[in-house]
PDB file of C-alpha atoms in Angstrom:
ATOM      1  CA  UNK A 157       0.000   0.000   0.000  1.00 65.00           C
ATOM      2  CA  UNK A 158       2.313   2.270   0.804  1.00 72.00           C
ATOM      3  CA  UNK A 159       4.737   1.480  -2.234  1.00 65.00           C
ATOM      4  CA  UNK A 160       1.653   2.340  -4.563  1.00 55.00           C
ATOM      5  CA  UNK A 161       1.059   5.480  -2.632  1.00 57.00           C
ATOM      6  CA  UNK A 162       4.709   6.297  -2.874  1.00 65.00           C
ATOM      7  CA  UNK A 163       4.439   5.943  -6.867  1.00 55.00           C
ATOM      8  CA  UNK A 164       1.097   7.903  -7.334  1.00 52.00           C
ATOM      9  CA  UNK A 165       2.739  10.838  -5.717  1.00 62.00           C
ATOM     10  CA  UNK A 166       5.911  10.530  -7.491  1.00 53.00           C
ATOM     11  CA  UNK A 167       3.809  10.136 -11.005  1.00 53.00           C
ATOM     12  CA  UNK A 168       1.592  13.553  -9.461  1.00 60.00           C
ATOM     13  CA  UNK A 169       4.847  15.583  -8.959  1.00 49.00           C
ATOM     14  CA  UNK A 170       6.284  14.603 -12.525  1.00 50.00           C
ATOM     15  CA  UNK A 171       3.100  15.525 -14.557  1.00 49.00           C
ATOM     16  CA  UNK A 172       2.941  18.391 -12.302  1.00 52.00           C
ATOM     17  CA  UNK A 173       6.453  19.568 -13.469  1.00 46.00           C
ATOM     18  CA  UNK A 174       6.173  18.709 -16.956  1.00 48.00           C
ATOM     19  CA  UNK A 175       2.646  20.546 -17.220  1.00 45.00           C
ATOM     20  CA  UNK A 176       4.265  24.041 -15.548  1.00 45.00           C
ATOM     21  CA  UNK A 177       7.327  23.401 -18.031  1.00 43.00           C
ATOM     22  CA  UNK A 178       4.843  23.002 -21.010  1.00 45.00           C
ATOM     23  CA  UNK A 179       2.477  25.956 -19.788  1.00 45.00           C
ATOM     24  CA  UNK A 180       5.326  28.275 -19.632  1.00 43.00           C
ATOM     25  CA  UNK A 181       7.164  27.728 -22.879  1.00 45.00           C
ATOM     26  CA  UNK A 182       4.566  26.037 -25.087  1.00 43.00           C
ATOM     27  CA  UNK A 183       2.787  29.609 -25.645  1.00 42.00           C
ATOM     28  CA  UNK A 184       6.061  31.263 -25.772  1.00 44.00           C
ATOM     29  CA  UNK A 185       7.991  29.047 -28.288  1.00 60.00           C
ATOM     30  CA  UNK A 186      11.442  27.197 -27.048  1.00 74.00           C
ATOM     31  CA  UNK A 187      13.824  29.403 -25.078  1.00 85.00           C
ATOM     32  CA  UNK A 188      16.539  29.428 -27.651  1.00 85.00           C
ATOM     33  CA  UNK A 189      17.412  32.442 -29.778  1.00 89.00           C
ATOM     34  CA  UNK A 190      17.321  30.636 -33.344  1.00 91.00           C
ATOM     35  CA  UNK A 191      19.224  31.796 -36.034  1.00 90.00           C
ATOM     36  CA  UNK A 192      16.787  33.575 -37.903  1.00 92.00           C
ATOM     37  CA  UNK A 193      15.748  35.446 -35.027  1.00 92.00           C
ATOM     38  CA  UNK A 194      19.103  36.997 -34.794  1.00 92.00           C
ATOM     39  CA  UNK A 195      19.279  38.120 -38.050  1.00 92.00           C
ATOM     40  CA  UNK A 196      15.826  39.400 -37.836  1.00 92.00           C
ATOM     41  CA  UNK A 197      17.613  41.367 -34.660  1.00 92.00           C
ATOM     42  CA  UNK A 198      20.230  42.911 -36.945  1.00 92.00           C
ATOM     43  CA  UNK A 199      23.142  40.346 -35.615  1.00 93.00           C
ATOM     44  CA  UNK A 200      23.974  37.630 -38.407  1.00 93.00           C
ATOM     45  CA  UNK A 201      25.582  35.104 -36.575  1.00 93.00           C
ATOM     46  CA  UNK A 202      27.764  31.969 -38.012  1.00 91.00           C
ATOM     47  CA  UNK A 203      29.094  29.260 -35.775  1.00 91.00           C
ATOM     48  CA  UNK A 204      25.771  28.959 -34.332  1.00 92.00           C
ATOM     49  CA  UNK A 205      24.576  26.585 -31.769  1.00 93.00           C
ATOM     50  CA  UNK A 206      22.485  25.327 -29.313  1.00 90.00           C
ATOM     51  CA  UNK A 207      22.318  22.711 -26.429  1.00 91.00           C
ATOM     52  CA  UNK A 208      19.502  21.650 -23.554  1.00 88.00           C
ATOM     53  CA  UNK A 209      21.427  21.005 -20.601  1.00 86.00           C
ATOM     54  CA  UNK A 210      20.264  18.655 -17.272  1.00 81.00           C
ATOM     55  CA  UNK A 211      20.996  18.659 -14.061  1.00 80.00           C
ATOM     56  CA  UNK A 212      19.853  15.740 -11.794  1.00 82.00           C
ATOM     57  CA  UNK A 213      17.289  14.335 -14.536  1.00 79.00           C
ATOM     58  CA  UNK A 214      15.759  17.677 -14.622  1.00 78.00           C
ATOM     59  CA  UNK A 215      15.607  20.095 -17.476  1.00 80.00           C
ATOM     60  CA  UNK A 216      18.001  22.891 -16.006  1.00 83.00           C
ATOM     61  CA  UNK A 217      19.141  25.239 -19.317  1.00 88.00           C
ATOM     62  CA  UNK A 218      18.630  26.216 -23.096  1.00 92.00           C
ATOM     63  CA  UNK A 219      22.040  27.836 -24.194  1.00 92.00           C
ATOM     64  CA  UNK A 220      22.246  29.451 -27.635  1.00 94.00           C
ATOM     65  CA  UNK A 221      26.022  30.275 -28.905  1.00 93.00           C
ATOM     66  CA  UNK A 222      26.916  32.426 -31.707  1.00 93.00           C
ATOM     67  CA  UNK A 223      29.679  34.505 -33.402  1.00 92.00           C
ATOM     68  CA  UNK A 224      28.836  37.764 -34.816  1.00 93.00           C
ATOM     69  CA  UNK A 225      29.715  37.333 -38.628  1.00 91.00           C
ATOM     70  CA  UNK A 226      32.760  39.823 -39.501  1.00 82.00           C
ATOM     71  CA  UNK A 227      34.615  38.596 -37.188  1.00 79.00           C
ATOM     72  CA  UNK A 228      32.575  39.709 -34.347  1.00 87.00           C
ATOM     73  CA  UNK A 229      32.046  38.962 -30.491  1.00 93.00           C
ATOM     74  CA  UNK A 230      30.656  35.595 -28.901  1.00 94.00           C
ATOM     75  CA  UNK A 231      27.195  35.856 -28.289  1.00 95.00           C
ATOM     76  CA  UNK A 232      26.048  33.533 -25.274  1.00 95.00           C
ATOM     77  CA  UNK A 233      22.337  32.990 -24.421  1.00 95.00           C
ATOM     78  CA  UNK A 234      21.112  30.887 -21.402  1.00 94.00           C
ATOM     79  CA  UNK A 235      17.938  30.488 -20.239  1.00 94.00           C
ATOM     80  CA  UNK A 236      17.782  28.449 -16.553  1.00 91.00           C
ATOM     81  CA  UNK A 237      14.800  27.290 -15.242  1.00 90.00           C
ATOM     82  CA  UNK A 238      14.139  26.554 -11.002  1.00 88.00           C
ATOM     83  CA  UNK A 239      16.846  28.581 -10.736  1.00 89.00           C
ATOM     84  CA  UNK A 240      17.064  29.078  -6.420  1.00 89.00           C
ATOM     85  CA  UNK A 241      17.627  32.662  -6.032  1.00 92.00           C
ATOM     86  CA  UNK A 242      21.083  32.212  -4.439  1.00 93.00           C
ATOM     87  CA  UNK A 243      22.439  30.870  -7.830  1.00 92.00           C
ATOM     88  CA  UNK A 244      22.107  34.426  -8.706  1.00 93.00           C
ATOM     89  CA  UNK A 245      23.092  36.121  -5.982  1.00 93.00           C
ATOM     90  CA  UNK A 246      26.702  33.713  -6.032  1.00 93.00           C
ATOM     91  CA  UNK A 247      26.851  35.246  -9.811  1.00 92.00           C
ATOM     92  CA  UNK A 248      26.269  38.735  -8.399  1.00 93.00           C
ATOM     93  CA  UNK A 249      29.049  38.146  -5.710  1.00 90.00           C
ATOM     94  CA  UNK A 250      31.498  36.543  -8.046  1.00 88.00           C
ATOM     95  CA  UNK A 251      31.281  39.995  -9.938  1.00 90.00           C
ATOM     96  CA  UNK A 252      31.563  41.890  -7.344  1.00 90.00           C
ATOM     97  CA  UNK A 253      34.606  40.318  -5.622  1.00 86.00           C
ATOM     98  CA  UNK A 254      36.525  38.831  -8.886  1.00 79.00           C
ATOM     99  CA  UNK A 255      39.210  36.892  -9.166  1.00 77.00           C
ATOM    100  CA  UNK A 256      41.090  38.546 -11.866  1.00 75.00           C
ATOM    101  CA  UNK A 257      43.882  37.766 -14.216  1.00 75.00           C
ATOM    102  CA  UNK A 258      46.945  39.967 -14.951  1.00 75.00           C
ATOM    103  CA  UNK A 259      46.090  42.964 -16.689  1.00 71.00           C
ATOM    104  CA  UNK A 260      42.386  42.155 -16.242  1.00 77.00           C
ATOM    105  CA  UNK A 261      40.641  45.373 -14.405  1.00 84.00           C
ATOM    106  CA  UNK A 262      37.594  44.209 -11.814  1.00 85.00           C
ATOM    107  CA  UNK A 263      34.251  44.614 -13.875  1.00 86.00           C
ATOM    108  CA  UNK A 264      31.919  47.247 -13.427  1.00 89.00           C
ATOM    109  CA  UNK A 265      28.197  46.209 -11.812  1.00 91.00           C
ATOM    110  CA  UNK A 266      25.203  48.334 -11.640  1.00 91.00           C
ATOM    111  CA  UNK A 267      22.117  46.365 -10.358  1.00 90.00           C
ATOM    112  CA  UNK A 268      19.117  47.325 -12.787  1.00 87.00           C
ATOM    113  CA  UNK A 269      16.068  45.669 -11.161  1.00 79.00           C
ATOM    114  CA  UNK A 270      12.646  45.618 -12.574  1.00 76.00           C
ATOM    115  CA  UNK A 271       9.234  45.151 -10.615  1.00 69.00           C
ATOM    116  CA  UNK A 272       9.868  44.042  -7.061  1.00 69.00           C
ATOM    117  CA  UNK A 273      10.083  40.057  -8.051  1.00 77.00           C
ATOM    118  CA  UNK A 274      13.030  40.617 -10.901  1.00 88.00           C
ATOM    119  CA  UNK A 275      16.692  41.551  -9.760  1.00 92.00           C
ATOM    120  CA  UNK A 276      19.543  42.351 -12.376  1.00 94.00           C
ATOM    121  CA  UNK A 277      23.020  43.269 -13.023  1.00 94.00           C
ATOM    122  CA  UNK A 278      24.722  44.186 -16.019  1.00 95.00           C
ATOM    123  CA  UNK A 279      28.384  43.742 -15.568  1.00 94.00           C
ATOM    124  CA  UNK A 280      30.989  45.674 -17.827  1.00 93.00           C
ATOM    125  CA  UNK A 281      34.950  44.108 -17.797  1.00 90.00           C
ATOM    126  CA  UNK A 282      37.821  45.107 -19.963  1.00 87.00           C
ATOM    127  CA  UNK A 283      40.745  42.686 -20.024  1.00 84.00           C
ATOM    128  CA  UNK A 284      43.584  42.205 -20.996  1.00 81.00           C
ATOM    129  CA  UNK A 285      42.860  40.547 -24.086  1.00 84.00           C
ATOM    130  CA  UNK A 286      39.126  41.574 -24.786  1.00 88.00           C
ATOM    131  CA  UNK A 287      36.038  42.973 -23.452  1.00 91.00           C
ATOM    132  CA  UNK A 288      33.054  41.138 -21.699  1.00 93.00           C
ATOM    133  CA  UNK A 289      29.001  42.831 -20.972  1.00 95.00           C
ATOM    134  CA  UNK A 290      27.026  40.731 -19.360  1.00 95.00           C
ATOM    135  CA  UNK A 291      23.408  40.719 -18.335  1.00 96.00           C
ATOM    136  CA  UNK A 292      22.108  38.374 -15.953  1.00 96.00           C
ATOM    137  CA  UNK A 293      18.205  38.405 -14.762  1.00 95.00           C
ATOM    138  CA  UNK A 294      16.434  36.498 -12.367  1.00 94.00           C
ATOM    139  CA  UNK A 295      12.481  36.558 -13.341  1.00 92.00           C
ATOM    140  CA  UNK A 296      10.626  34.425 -10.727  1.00 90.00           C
ATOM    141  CA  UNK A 297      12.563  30.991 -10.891  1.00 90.00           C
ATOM    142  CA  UNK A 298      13.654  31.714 -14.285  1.00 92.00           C
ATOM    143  CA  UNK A 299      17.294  32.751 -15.185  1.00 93.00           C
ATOM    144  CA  UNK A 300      18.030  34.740 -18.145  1.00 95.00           C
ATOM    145  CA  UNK A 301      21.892  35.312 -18.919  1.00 96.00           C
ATOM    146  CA  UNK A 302      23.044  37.253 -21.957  1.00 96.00           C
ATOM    147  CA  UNK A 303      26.901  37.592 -22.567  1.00 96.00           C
ATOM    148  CA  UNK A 304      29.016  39.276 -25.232  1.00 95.00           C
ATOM    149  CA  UNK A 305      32.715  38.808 -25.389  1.00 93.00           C
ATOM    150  CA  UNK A 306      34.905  40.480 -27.765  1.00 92.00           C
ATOM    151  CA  UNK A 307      38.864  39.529 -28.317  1.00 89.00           C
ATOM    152  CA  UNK A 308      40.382  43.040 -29.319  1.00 79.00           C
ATOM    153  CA  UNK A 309      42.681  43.095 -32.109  1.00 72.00           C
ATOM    154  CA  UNK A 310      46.055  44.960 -31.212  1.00 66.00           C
ATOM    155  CA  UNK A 311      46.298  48.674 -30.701  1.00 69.00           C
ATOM    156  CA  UNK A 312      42.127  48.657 -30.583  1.00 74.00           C
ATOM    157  CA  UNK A 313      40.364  50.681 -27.981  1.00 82.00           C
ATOM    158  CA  UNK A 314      38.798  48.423 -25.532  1.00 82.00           C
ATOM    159  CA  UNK A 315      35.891  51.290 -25.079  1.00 87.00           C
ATOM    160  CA  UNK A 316      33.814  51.076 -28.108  1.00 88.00           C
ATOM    161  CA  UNK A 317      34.211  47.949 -28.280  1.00 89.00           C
ATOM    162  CA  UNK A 318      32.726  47.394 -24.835  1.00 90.00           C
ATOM    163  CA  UNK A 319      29.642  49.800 -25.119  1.00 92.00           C
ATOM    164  CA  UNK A 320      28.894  47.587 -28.788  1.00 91.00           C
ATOM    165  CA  UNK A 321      28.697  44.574 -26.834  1.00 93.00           C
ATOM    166  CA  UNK A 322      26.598  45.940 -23.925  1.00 94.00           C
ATOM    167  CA  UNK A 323      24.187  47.376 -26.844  1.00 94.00           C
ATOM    168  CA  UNK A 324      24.388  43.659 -28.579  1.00 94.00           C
ATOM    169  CA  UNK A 325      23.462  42.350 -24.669  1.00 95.00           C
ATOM    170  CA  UNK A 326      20.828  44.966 -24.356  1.00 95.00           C
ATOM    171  CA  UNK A 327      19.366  44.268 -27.595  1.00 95.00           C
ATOM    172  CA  UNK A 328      19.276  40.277 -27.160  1.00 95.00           C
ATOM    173  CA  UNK A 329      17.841  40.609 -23.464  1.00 94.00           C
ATOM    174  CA  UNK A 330      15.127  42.519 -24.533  1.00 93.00           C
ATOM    175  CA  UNK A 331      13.905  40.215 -27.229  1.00 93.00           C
ATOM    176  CA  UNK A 332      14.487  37.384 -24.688  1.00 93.00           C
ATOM    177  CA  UNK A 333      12.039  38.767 -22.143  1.00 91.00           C
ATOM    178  CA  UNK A 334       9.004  39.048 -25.000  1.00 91.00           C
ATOM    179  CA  UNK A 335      10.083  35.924 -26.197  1.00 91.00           C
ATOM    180  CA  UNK A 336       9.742  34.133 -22.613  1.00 90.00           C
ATOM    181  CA  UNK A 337       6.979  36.362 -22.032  1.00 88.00           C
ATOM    182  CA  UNK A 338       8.469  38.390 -19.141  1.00 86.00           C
ATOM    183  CA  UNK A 339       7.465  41.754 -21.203  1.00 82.00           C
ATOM    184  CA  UNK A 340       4.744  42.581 -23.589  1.00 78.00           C
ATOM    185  CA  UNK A 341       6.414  45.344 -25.563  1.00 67.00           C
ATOM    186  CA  UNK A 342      10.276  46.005 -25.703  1.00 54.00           C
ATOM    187  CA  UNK A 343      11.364  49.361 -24.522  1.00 51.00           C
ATOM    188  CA  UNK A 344      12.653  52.088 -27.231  1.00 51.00           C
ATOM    189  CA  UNK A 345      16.509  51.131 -27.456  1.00 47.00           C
ATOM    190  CA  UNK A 346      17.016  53.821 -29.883  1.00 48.00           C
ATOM    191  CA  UNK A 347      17.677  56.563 -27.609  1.00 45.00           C
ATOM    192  CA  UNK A 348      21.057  57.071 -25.845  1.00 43.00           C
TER     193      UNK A 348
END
């Protein structure tokens, strides 16, 4: 008797997962930022991938990879779901309090948080061989990280290169959040 209880409630919990997974990404479409999508976006990618990652036989991330065609920055898109909050607050720390290579200077944070259940940071790094802008956001139980690295050629100044790949991060993060249905409308990224 109690075996058979012990099954009906582990059959209850898995349907009850898989039906919240399904709910919140069938209406949306998958989490993954497709190819087309980026071009749509204005960023033609090559090297493009994509992988749906497990952890403990449950569905833990959708990472898309890409290289902006030109030769451009790496363009990294995860998506984590039953994220616990202090996943995020470890990546906050870890930018706050670096460990940093030679010639690496520590990255810059600023928090941007949304409504009062959504925290953010967008964290700004120049290196000694590249820039990095990342954006991470935790929405609910949801984790949405969006990071642009660029390899600087020599003699190139790291600054524009970092504030294009904070606008690439901007611009991806904000088609993310419709896309997962965090946001109905994107904001207006045209002005400065």
């Amino acid at each position: 008797m109690i075996r058979f209880a012990i099954a009906v409630t582990a059959v209850e919990v898995a349907l009850t997962l898989a039906a919240s997974l399904w709910i919140a990404y069938a209406e949306t479409g998958e989490p993954y930022l497709t190819e087309q999508e980026f071009t749509m976006l204005g960023i033609p990618v090559e090297k493009y991938s994509t992988e749906y990652r497990t952890r403990f036989g449950a569905p833990f991330s959708y990472d898309t990879q890409g290289v902006v065609k030109g030769p451009g920055p790496a363009i990294t898109v995860s998506v984590r779901v039953h994220t616990p909050r202090a996943e995020y607050d470890n990546r906050l720390s870890g930018e706050r309090w670096p460990k940093l290579r030679e010639g690496d200077e520590p990255p810059s944070v600023l928090e941007e948080a949304w409504p009062s259940d959504e925290s953010g940071y967008l964290a700004r790094q120049k290196g000694r061989n590249g820039v990095r802008a990342e954006l991470v956001r935790l929405h609910g139980a949801d984790l949405l990280i969006v990071r642009v690295i660029r390899v600087d050629e020599a003699g190139a100044r790291p600054e524009p290169r970092l504030a294009a790949c904070e606008r690439l991060t901007r611009v991806v993060q904000e088609y993310m959040m419709i896309k997962l249905g965090w946001r109905e409308t994107a904001p207006d990224l045209t002005s400065p």
